[in-house]
Amino acid sequence: MSRRTGRIPLAGLLLAALLAVMGTACSGSERSAAPDCPDDAPTCPASASPAPPSAAPSPPAQPTATAGPSGASATPAARAACPSPSACGFPDARTTGPRIALKPSKTGDMTVRTDGMVLRGQDITGSLDIYANDVTVIDTRITSANWWGINLRPGYHGLRVLHSTITAVPGKGPDNGGVDYAVSNMGVSSIEVGWCDISVFGDALSMGQGDLHDNYVHDIAPFVNQGGEWQHTNAVISGGGNTGHLIIRHNTLLNPTGLEQGASGSIGLFADSGAVRNVTVDRNWIAGGAYALYAGGTGATGIKVTDNVFSTQYHPASGGYSVVAHWNAGGAGNVWRNNRMSDGRPVRPEPSS
């Protein structure tokens, strides 16, 4: 959970496929109480949702163009424009968060020490600090004024956070009024975060290894931290030196923070604790930050960036400066394929300098 410092890199990007619209059963603003959902069920048994987006075949490769400083490509659009996340099958408020009615639970900040605990159906005012294995948080809302919403401590494993809302009250957190991490994985084992609605936290999803899928990260709240500087913000952040695989698949990742207010990335893969390796960034809607994607830099290996849509909703180049920085094109196992702008332009990164 490292702090972010300013970063100035290069840019570019490439092309993706339109995604199947997510099933609406047990989700969305129309969702109602679903007592037939088991405590640890990621989806409702009665759902007749279509196959998940991960089952869809990848489209054929399209011609690419090198992006200039603005991220724009001289190649004509090879794909239809994608006007918004929901219109193109990406997660939003309707498809994330609790699927059932919640019971208010003003527990304050909680320390969890029971292996296998399942927290379900609660509207918690407080945070979860987890010193236990195989804990599941599902169909729950957490409103935190702590450094984190949910934090897994080193030496523990098996955390799953599903169909939940994790947020905070801007100006009420401990970091000079700010809050830092919605879900933090301090350990070396993978955790799962899926179908969650996440907002406010400066570095919303913070981990070196994990399975982050079908989440809606939005409305990150900028703040001046205790060091007297604007906190650098990211929808997903990883500090490198990871021992496992970080999968970032089919999420909507929005970082609307202004450049003058500490914007870093929508996805920030930084070599703060060691080389960045084994990260999959696949079929996401990505928008905002100084650069929409910080891609690991020198020494990064096993970085696969495929079929993503980089949105122009905040900046013409997706990020304030451009699409991607620190892409190590020559790194072993690094792949950049079928990524595009939301207006249809295929893009790939410039060579690193």
mmCIF file of C-alpha atoms in Angstrom:
data_model
loop_
_atom_site.group_PDB
_atom_site.id
_atom_site.type_symbol
_atom_site.label_atom_id
_atom_site.label_comp_id
_atom_site.label_asym_id
_atom_site.label_seq_id
_atom_site.Cartn_x
_atom_site.Cartn_y
_atom_site.Cartn_z
ATOM 1 C CA MET A 1 0.000 0.000 0.000
ATOM 2 C CA SER A 2 2.619 2.485 -1.092
ATOM 3 C CA ARG A 3 2.046 6.185 -1.551
ATOM 4 C CA ARG A 4 2.104 7.593 -5.044
ATOM 5 C CA THR A 5 4.545 10.174 -6.362
ATOM 6 C CA GLY A 6 4.252 12.124 -9.608
ATOM 7 C CA ARG A 7 5.107 10.239 -12.799
ATOM 8 C CA ILE A 8 5.663 11.630 -16.327
ATOM 9 C CA PRO A 9 5.751 9.060 -19.199
ATOM 10 C CA LEU A 10 4.809 8.256 -22.829
ATOM 11 C CA ALA A 11 1.550 7.267 -24.454
ATOM 12 C CA GLY A 12 -0.542 5.301 -26.857
ATOM 13 C CA LEU A 13 -3.173 2.529 -27.195
ATOM 14 C CA LEU A 14 -5.068 -0.041 -29.362
ATOM 15 C CA LEU A 15 -8.375 -1.828 -29.927
ATOM 16 C CA ALA A 16 -11.025 -3.988 -28.260
ATOM 17 C CA ALA A 17 -14.254 -5.823 -28.830
ATOM 18 C CA LEU A 18 -17.759 -4.758 -27.908
ATOM 19 C CA LEU A 19 -18.870 -6.802 -24.923
ATOM 20 C CA ALA A 20 -22.002 -8.797 -24.271
ATOM 21 C CA VAL A 21 -24.495 -6.916 -22.117
ATOM 22 C CA MET A 22 -24.404 -8.281 -18.606
ATOM 23 C CA GLY A 23 -27.417 -10.153 -17.316
ATOM 24 C CA THR A 24 -29.686 -8.068 -15.161
ATOM 25 C CA ALA A 25 -30.918 -10.790 -12.846
ATOM 26 C CA CYS A 26 -30.201 -10.016 -9.208
ATOM 27 C CA SER A 27 -28.547 -6.705 -10.059
ATOM 28 C CA GLY A 28 -29.185 -3.117 -10.886
ATOM 29 C CA SER A 29 -31.562 -0.447 -9.731
ATOM 30 C CA GLU A 30 -34.423 -2.863 -10.367
ATOM 31 C CA ARG A 31 -32.892 -5.486 -8.095
ATOM 32 C CA SER A 32 -35.117 -6.744 -5.304
ATOM 33 C CA ALA A 33 -34.538 -8.964 -2.312
ATOM 34 C CA ALA A 34 -33.388 -12.428 -3.377
ATOM 35 C CA PRO A 35 -33.619 -14.792 -0.411
ATOM 36 C CA ASP A 36 -32.832 -17.753 -2.667
ATOM 37 C CA CYS A 37 -29.216 -16.561 -3.080
ATOM 38 C CA PRO A 38 -26.971 -18.721 -0.835
ATOM 39 C CA ASP A 39 -24.647 -16.861 1.510
ATOM 40 C CA ASP A 40 -21.578 -17.411 -0.670
ATOM 41 C CA ALA A 41 -23.232 -17.570 -4.082
ATOM 42 C CA PRO A 42 -21.624 -15.151 -6.569
ATOM 43 C CA THR A 43 -24.765 -15.263 -8.717
ATOM 44 C CA CYS A 44 -28.418 -16.118 -8.043
ATOM 45 C CA PRO A 45 -29.437 -19.694 -8.960
ATOM 46 C CA ALA A 46 -32.619 -18.471 -10.657
ATOM 47 C CA SER A 47 -30.723 -16.152 -12.960
ATOM 48 C CA ALA A 48 -30.995 -16.806 -16.672
ATOM 49 C CA SER A 49 -28.113 -14.502 -17.538
ATOM 50 C CA PRO A 50 -26.251 -15.004 -20.785
ATOM 51 C CA ALA A 51 -22.778 -16.459 -20.734
ATOM 52 C CA PRO A 52 -20.284 -14.153 -18.973
ATOM 53 C CA PRO A 53 -18.170 -11.892 -21.141
ATOM 54 C CA SER A 54 -15.112 -14.048 -20.477
ATOM 55 C CA ALA A 55 -16.770 -16.807 -22.512
ATOM 56 C CA ALA A 56 -17.026 -14.642 -25.602
ATOM 57 C CA PRO A 57 -14.407 -15.353 -28.282
ATOM 58 C CA SER A 58 -11.886 -12.616 -28.935
ATOM 59 C CA PRO A 59 -12.430 -10.724 -32.174
ATOM 60 C CA PRO A 60 -9.858 -10.950 -34.962
ATOM 61 C CA ALA A 61 -6.901 -8.619 -34.691
ATOM 62 C CA GLN A 62 -7.303 -5.210 -36.264
ATOM 63 C CA PRO A 63 -4.678 -2.930 -37.778
ATOM 64 C CA THR A 64 -3.105 -0.602 -35.250
ATOM 65 C CA ALA A 65 -1.603 2.842 -35.295
ATOM 66 C CA THR A 66 1.007 4.498 -33.133
ATOM 67 C CA ALA A 67 -0.423 7.243 -30.952
ATOM 68 C CA GLY A 68 1.138 10.657 -30.832
ATOM 69 C CA PRO A 69 1.404 12.859 -27.731
ATOM 70 C CA SER A 70 -2.350 13.397 -27.686
ATOM 71 C CA GLY A 71 -3.085 9.690 -28.045
ATOM 72 C CA ALA A 72 -4.830 10.276 -31.385
ATOM 73 C CA SER A 73 -4.297 7.894 -34.272
ATOM 74 C CA ALA A 74 -4.013 8.661 -37.958
ATOM 75 C CA THR A 75 -5.673 5.346 -38.821
ATOM 76 C CA PRO A 76 -9.444 5.480 -39.541
ATOM 77 C CA ALA A 77 -11.636 3.904 -36.887
ATOM 78 C CA ALA A 78 -11.817 0.137 -37.306
ATOM 79 C CA ARG A 79 -14.580 -0.398 -34.746
ATOM 80 C CA ALA A 80 -17.876 1.213 -33.884
ATOM 81 C CA ALA A 81 -17.803 3.886 -31.216
ATOM 82 C CA CYS A 82 -18.768 2.944 -27.660
ATOM 83 C CA PRO A 83 -20.789 5.823 -26.170
ATOM 84 C CA SER A 84 -20.880 4.739 -22.507
ATOM 85 C CA PRO A 85 -19.996 1.792 -20.275
ATOM 86 C CA SER A 86 -23.579 0.581 -19.876
ATOM 87 C CA ALA A 87 -24.344 0.912 -23.598
ATOM 88 C CA CYS A 88 -21.445 -1.392 -24.374
ATOM 89 C CA GLY A 89 -21.958 -4.026 -21.680
ATOM 90 C CA PHE A 90 -19.567 -2.805 -19.012
ATOM 91 C CA PRO A 91 -20.403 -2.696 -15.279
ATOM 92 C CA ASP A 92 -22.290 0.242 -13.802
ATOM 93 C CA ALA A 93 -24.519 0.986 -10.805
ATOM 94 C CA ARG A 94 -27.234 -1.320 -12.145
ATOM 95 C CA THR A 95 -25.059 -4.407 -12.330
ATOM 96 C CA THR A 96 -22.978 -4.043 -9.172
ATOM 97 C CA GLY A 97 -23.564 -3.803 -5.429
ATOM 98 C CA PRO A 98 -25.882 -5.743 -3.103
ATOM 99 C CA ARG A 99 -28.709 -7.812 -4.592
ATOM 100 C CA ILE A 100 -30.799 -8.018 -1.417
ATOM 101 C CA ALA A 101 -32.281 -5.731 1.218
ATOM 102 C CA LEU A 102 -29.724 -4.707 3.845
ATOM 103 C CA LYS A 103 -29.905 -4.468 7.633
ATOM 104 C CA PRO A 104 -28.199 -1.382 9.185
ATOM 105 C CA SER A 105 -25.238 -2.392 11.325
ATOM 106 C CA LYS A 106 -23.376 0.524 12.924
ATOM 107 C CA THR A 107 -20.584 -1.663 14.209
ATOM 108 C CA GLY A 108 -17.780 0.819 13.747
ATOM 109 C CA ASP A 109 -14.379 -0.447 12.648
ATOM 110 C CA MET A 110 -14.295 -4.246 12.988
ATOM 111 C CA THR A 111 -11.412 -6.694 13.357
ATOM 112 C CA VAL A 112 -12.306 -10.095 11.895
ATOM 113 C CA ARG A 113 -10.442 -13.079 13.375
ATOM 114 C CA THR A 114 -12.772 -15.998 12.540
ATOM 115 C CA ASP A 115 -11.772 -18.239 9.638
ATOM 116 C CA GLY A 116 -14.550 -18.832 7.125
ATOM 117 C CA MET A 117 -16.753 -15.983 8.362
ATOM 118 C CA VAL A 118 -19.479 -14.856 5.942
ATOM 119 C CA LEU A 119 -20.784 -11.293 6.217
ATOM 120 C CA ARG A 120 -23.960 -10.914 4.176
ATOM 121 C CA GLY A 121 -26.890 -8.531 4.004
ATOM 122 C CA GLN A 122 -25.399 -5.874 6.280
ATOM 123 C CA ASP A 123 -25.217 -2.111 5.875
ATOM 124 C CA ILE A 124 -22.053 -1.476 7.893
ATOM 125 C CA THR A 125 -20.898 1.930 9.059
ATOM 126 C CA GLY A 126 -17.264 1.103 9.677
ATOM 127 C CA SER A 127 -14.401 -0.867 8.172
ATOM 128 C CA LEU A 128 -13.168 -4.476 8.171
ATOM 129 C CA ASP A 129 -9.607 -5.345 9.204
ATOM 130 C CA ILE A 130 -9.201 -9.057 8.468
ATOM 131 C CA TYR A 131 -6.857 -11.386 10.355
ATOM 132 C CA ALA A 132 -8.488 -14.615 9.168
ATOM 133 C CA ASN A 133 -8.645 -17.009 6.230
ATOM 134 C CA ASP A 134 -11.448 -17.584 3.718
ATOM 135 C CA VAL A 135 -13.614 -14.647 4.779
ATOM 136 C CA THR A 136 -16.478 -13.745 2.425
ATOM 137 C CA VAL A 137 -18.157 -10.336 2.267
ATOM 138 C CA ILE A 138 -21.219 -10.562 0.036
ATOM 139 C CA ASP A 139 -24.362 -8.502 -0.607
ATOM 140 C CA THR A 140 -23.136 -5.902 1.891
ATOM 141 C CA ARG A 141 -22.540 -2.161 2.023
ATOM 142 C CA ILE A 142 -19.559 -0.658 3.833
ATOM 143 C CA THR A 143 -19.275 3.061 4.540
ATOM 144 C CA SER A 144 -15.853 3.634 6.072
ATOM 145 C CA ALA A 145 -14.093 6.581 7.672
ATOM 146 C CA ASN A 146 -10.915 4.520 8.184
ATOM 147 C CA TRP A 147 -7.818 4.253 6.009
ATOM 148 C CA TRP A 148 -9.511 1.372 4.202
ATOM 149 C CA GLY A 149 -12.894 -0.194 3.652
ATOM 150 C CA ILE A 150 -11.668 -3.816 3.732
ATOM 151 C CA ASN A 151 -8.071 -4.776 4.494
ATOM 152 C CA LEU A 152 -6.560 -8.299 4.405
ATOM 153 C CA ARG A 153 -3.523 -8.544 6.664
ATOM 154 C CA PRO A 154 -0.257 -10.322 5.710
ATOM 155 C CA GLY A 155 -0.225 -14.083 6.247
ATOM 156 C CA TYR A 156 -3.932 -14.592 5.549
ATOM 157 C CA HIS A 157 -5.695 -15.753 2.394
ATOM 158 C CA GLY A 158 -8.977 -16.559 0.678
ATOM 159 C CA LEU A 159 -10.773 -13.200 0.980
ATOM 160 C CA ARG A 160 -13.766 -12.770 -1.357
ATOM 161 C CA VAL A 161 -15.661 -9.474 -1.696
ATOM 162 C CA LEU A 162 -18.711 -9.951 -3.931
ATOM 163 C CA HIS A 163 -21.831 -7.950 -4.885
ATOM 164 C CA SER A 164 -21.041 -5.251 -2.350
ATOM 165 C CA THR A 165 -20.804 -1.458 -2.143
ATOM 166 C CA ILE A 166 -17.672 0.048 -0.588
ATOM 167 C CA THR A 167 -17.627 3.799 -0.092
ATOM 168 C CA ALA A 168 -16.795 6.593 2.349
ATOM 169 C CA VAL A 169 -17.851 10.103 3.244
ATOM 170 C CA PRO A 170 -15.529 12.651 1.601
ATOM 171 C CA GLY A 171 -13.755 14.811 4.161
ATOM 172 C CA LYS A 172 -14.338 12.385 7.048
ATOM 173 C CA GLY A 173 -11.347 10.058 6.625
ATOM 174 C CA PRO A 174 -8.182 9.889 8.758
ATOM 175 C CA ASP A 175 -5.750 11.015 6.032
ATOM 176 C CA ASN A 176 -6.392 14.735 6.453
ATOM 177 C CA GLY A 177 -10.022 14.054 5.635
ATOM 178 C CA GLY A 178 -9.284 11.483 2.927
ATOM 179 C CA VAL A 179 -9.541 7.701 2.724
ATOM 180 C CA ASP A 180 -7.006 5.564 0.921
ATOM 181 C CA TYR A 181 -8.004 1.983 0.011
ATOM 182 C CA ALA A 182 -11.448 0.505 -0.617
ATOM 183 C CA VAL A 183 -10.031 -3.038 -0.713
ATOM 184 C CA SER A 184 -6.411 -3.650 0.236
ATOM 185 C CA ASN A 185 -4.516 -6.945 -0.015
ATOM 186 C CA MET A 186 -1.419 -6.728 2.171
ATOM 187 C CA GLY A 187 -0.601 -10.418 1.716
ATOM 188 C CA VAL A 188 0.962 -12.559 -1.005
ATOM 189 C CA SER A 189 -2.073 -14.695 -1.884
ATOM 190 C CA SER A 190 -4.817 -13.848 -4.348
ATOM 191 C CA ILE A 191 -8.150 -12.360 -3.307
ATOM 192 C CA GLU A 192 -11.339 -11.949 -5.343
ATOM 193 C CA VAL A 193 -13.309 -8.729 -5.756
ATOM 194 C CA GLY A 194 -16.304 -9.028 -8.067
ATOM 195 C CA TRP A 195 -19.531 -7.170 -8.960
ATOM 196 C CA CYS A 196 -18.738 -4.384 -6.485
ATOM 197 C CA ASP A 197 -19.674 -0.684 -6.588
ATOM 198 C CA ILE A 198 -16.657 1.258 -5.280
ATOM 199 C CA SER A 199 -16.257 5.004 -4.838
ATOM 200 C CA VAL A 200 -14.480 7.841 -2.955
ATOM 201 C CA PHE A 201 -11.259 5.990 -1.936
ATOM 202 C CA GLY A 202 -8.060 7.477 -3.403
ATOM 203 C CA ASP A 203 -6.457 4.161 -4.438
ATOM 204 C CA ALA A 204 -9.601 2.094 -4.684
ATOM 205 C CA LEU A 205 -8.319 -1.444 -5.323
ATOM 206 C CA SER A 206 -4.793 -1.922 -3.978
ATOM 207 C CA MET A 207 -2.981 -5.247 -4.412
ATOM 208 C CA GLY A 208 -0.175 -7.166 -6.085
ATOM 209 C CA GLN A 209 -2.218 -10.277 -6.777
ATOM 210 C CA GLY A 210 -5.940 -10.852 -7.080
ATOM 211 C CA ASP A 211 -8.911 -11.419 -9.365
ATOM 212 C CA LEU A 212 -10.717 -8.107 -9.953
ATOM 213 C CA HIS A 213 -13.711 -8.570 -12.214
ATOM 214 C CA ASP A 214 -17.051 -6.959 -13.077
ATOM 215 C CA ASN A 215 -16.555 -4.000 -10.720
ATOM 216 C CA TYR A 216 -17.648 -0.379 -11.094
ATOM 217 C CA VAL A 217 -15.052 2.061 -9.679
ATOM 218 C CA HIS A 218 -16.097 5.693 -9.918
ATOM 219 C CA ASP A 219 -16.218 9.120 -8.224
ATOM 220 C CA ILE A 220 -12.803 8.926 -6.626
ATOM 221 C CA ALA A 221 -12.563 11.907 -4.261
ATOM 222 C CA PRO A 222 -9.281 13.879 -4.396
ATOM 223 C CA PHE A 223 -7.798 15.159 -1.150
ATOM 224 C CA VAL A 224 -4.671 16.755 0.299
ATOM 225 C CA ASN A 225 -2.961 14.083 2.398
ATOM 226 C CA GLN A 226 -1.163 14.418 5.727
ATOM 227 C CA GLY A 227 2.033 15.228 3.869
ATOM 228 C CA GLY A 228 0.374 18.377 2.566
ATOM 229 C CA GLU A 229 0.260 17.170 -1.044
ATOM 230 C CA TRP A 230 -2.567 16.061 -3.286
ATOM 231 C CA GLN A 231 -2.972 12.316 -2.870
ATOM 232 C CA HIS A 232 -2.250 10.596 -6.174
ATOM 233 C CA THR A 233 -5.321 8.619 -7.156
ATOM 234 C CA ASN A 234 -5.847 5.332 -9.016
ATOM 235 C CA ALA A 235 -8.852 3.083 -9.560
ATOM 236 C CA VAL A 236 -6.516 0.061 -9.391
ATOM 237 C CA ILE A 237 -2.986 0.264 -8.015
ATOM 238 C CA SER A 238 -0.213 -2.312 -7.697
ATOM 239 C CA GLY A 239 3.245 -1.621 -6.331
ATOM 240 C CA GLY A 240 5.200 -4.381 -8.101
ATOM 241 C CA GLY A 241 7.256 -7.160 -6.563
ATOM 242 C CA ASN A 242 4.161 -9.358 -6.650
ATOM 243 C CA THR A 243 4.445 -13.119 -6.199
ATOM 244 C CA GLY A 244 1.177 -14.066 -7.903
ATOM 245 C CA HIS A 245 -1.052 -13.072 -10.814
ATOM 246 C CA LEU A 246 -3.120 -9.890 -10.872
ATOM 247 C CA ILE A 247 -6.168 -10.205 -13.147
ATOM 248 C CA ILE A 248 -8.113 -7.039 -13.995
ATOM 249 C CA ARG A 249 -10.989 -8.193 -16.200
ATOM 250 C CA HIS A 250 -14.277 -6.638 -17.327
ATOM 251 C CA ASN A 251 -14.382 -3.684 -14.957
ATOM 252 C CA THR A 252 -15.419 -0.072 -15.398
ATOM 253 C CA LEU A 253 -12.505 1.935 -13.987
ATOM 254 C CA LEU A 254 -13.040 5.692 -13.828
ATOM 255 C CA ASN A 255 -10.635 8.245 -12.399
ATOM 256 C CA PRO A 256 -12.132 11.718 -12.887
ATOM 257 C CA THR A 257 -9.517 13.419 -10.676
ATOM 258 C CA GLY A 258 -8.094 16.576 -12.260
ATOM 259 C CA LEU A 259 -4.427 16.735 -13.187
ATOM 260 C CA GLU A 260 -3.923 19.559 -10.704
ATOM 261 C CA GLN A 261 -5.531 17.466 -7.947
ATOM 262 C CA GLY A 262 -3.193 14.478 -7.984
ATOM 263 C CA ALA A 263 -4.538 12.290 -10.785
ATOM 264 C CA SER A 264 -2.260 9.305 -11.377
ATOM 265 C CA GLY A 265 -3.891 6.469 -13.374
ATOM 266 C CA SER A 266 -7.050 4.518 -13.841
ATOM 267 C CA ILE A 267 -4.752 1.502 -13.598
ATOM 268 C CA GLY A 268 -1.372 2.139 -11.985
ATOM 269 C CA LEU A 269 1.189 -0.672 -12.246
ATOM 270 C CA PHE A 270 4.231 0.791 -10.499
ATOM 271 C CA ALA A 271 7.579 -0.783 -9.679
ATOM 272 C CA ASP A 272 7.682 0.663 -6.162
ATOM 273 C CA SER A 273 8.456 -2.652 -4.416
ATOM 274 C CA GLY A 274 10.060 -4.527 -7.297
ATOM 275 C CA ALA A 275 9.476 -5.432 -10.926
ATOM 276 C CA VAL A 276 5.879 -5.612 -12.139
ATOM 277 C CA ARG A 277 5.026 -9.044 -13.527
ATOM 278 C CA ASN A 278 2.124 -11.324 -14.402
ATOM 279 C CA VAL A 279 -0.719 -8.835 -14.823
ATOM 280 C CA THR A 280 -3.700 -9.344 -17.138
ATOM 281 C CA VAL A 281 -5.708 -6.241 -18.129
ATOM 282 C CA ASP A 282 -8.538 -7.572 -20.264
ATOM 283 C CA ARG A 283 -11.863 -6.181 -21.530
ATOM 284 C CA ASN A 284 -12.133 -3.164 -19.248
ATOM 285 C CA TRP A 285 -13.624 0.302 -19.750
ATOM 286 C CA ILE A 286 -10.812 2.646 -18.664
ATOM 287 C CA ALA A 287 -10.972 6.434 -18.341
ATOM 288 C CA GLY A 288 -9.079 9.207 -16.613
ATOM 289 C CA GLY A 289 -5.894 9.792 -14.695
ATOM 290 C CA ALA A 290 -2.736 11.516 -15.896
ATOM 291 C CA TYR A 291 -2.237 8.412 -18.019
ATOM 292 C CA ALA A 292 -5.097 5.952 -18.189
ATOM 293 C CA LEU A 293 -2.638 3.057 -17.751
ATOM 294 C CA TYR A 294 0.794 3.016 -16.139
ATOM 295 C CA ALA A 295 2.086 -0.262 -17.558
ATOM 296 C CA GLY A 296 4.971 -1.299 -15.319
ATOM 297 C CA GLY A 297 8.059 0.204 -16.967
ATOM 298 C CA THR A 298 11.521 -1.285 -17.371
ATOM 299 C CA GLY A 299 11.672 -4.895 -16.218
ATOM 300 C CA ALA A 300 7.920 -5.497 -16.449
ATOM 301 C CA THR A 301 7.140 -8.979 -17.805
ATOM 302 C CA GLY A 302 4.018 -11.037 -18.405
ATOM 303 C CA ILE A 303 1.851 -7.921 -18.840
ATOM 304 C CA LYS A 304 -1.108 -8.679 -21.121
ATOM 305 C CA VAL A 305 -3.280 -5.717 -22.158
ATOM 306 C CA THR A 306 -6.042 -6.967 -24.455
ATOM 307 C CA ASP A 307 -9.472 -5.930 -25.767
ATOM 308 C CA ASN A 308 -9.848 -2.825 -23.576
ATOM 309 C CA VAL A 309 -11.818 0.326 -24.355
ATOM 310 C CA PHE A 310 -10.021 3.534 -23.357
ATOM 311 C CA SER A 311 -12.741 6.139 -22.949
ATOM 312 C CA THR A 312 -12.511 9.793 -23.945
ATOM 313 C CA GLN A 313 -15.149 10.844 -21.395
ATOM 314 C CA TYR A 314 -12.693 12.900 -19.293
ATOM 315 C CA HIS A 315 -9.853 13.587 -21.740
ATOM 316 C CA PRO A 316 -9.496 13.307 -25.534
ATOM 317 C CA ALA A 317 -6.583 10.897 -24.991
ATOM 318 C CA SER A 318 -8.336 8.939 -22.189
ATOM 319 C CA GLY A 319 -5.723 10.135 -19.715
ATOM 320 C CA GLY A 320 -4.860 13.795 -19.292
ATOM 321 C CA TYR A 321 -1.482 13.298 -20.991
ATOM 322 C CA SER A 322 -2.214 10.180 -22.996
ATOM 323 C CA VAL A 323 -3.343 6.575 -22.903
ATOM 324 C CA VAL A 324 -0.389 4.604 -21.596
ATOM 325 C CA ALA A 325 2.972 5.244 -19.973
ATOM 326 C CA HIS A 326 5.975 2.993 -19.315
ATOM 327 C CA TRP A 327 4.961 0.182 -21.675
ATOM 328 C CA ASN A 328 7.863 -2.293 -21.927
ATOM 329 C CA ALA A 329 7.325 -3.566 -25.467
ATOM 330 C CA GLY A 330 10.347 -5.892 -25.293
ATOM 331 C CA GLY A 331 9.475 -7.511 -21.966
ATOM 332 C CA ALA A 332 9.067 -11.295 -21.965
ATOM 333 C CA GLY A 333 5.417 -12.261 -22.313
ATOM 334 C CA ASN A 334 4.176 -8.690 -22.719
ATOM 335 C CA VAL A 335 1.199 -8.422 -25.101
ATOM 336 C CA TRP A 336 -0.695 -5.353 -26.339
ATOM 337 C CA ARG A 337 -3.608 -6.411 -28.554
ATOM 338 C CA ASN A 338 -7.001 -5.178 -29.770
ATOM 339 C CA ASN A 339 -7.213 -2.119 -27.533
ATOM 340 C CA ARG A 340 -9.067 0.939 -28.791
ATOM 341 C CA MET A 341 -10.479 4.314 -27.922
ATOM 342 C CA SER A 342 -14.174 4.623 -27.145
ATOM 343 C CA ASP A 343 -14.594 6.535 -30.412
ATOM 344 C CA GLY A 344 -13.323 3.499 -32.347
ATOM 345 C CA ARG A 345 -9.688 4.462 -32.972
ATOM 346 C CA PRO A 346 -7.241 1.576 -32.629
ATOM 347 C CA VAL A 347 -4.082 2.567 -30.767
ATOM 348 C CA ARG A 348 -0.873 1.032 -29.501
ATOM 349 C CA PRO A 349 1.805 2.496 -27.243
ATOM 350 C CA GLU A 350 4.729 4.476 -28.490
ATOM 351 C CA PRO A 351 8.125 2.839 -27.947
ATOM 352 C CA SER A 352 9.503 3.675 -24.513
ATOM 353 C CA SER A 353 12.362 6.142 -24.390
#
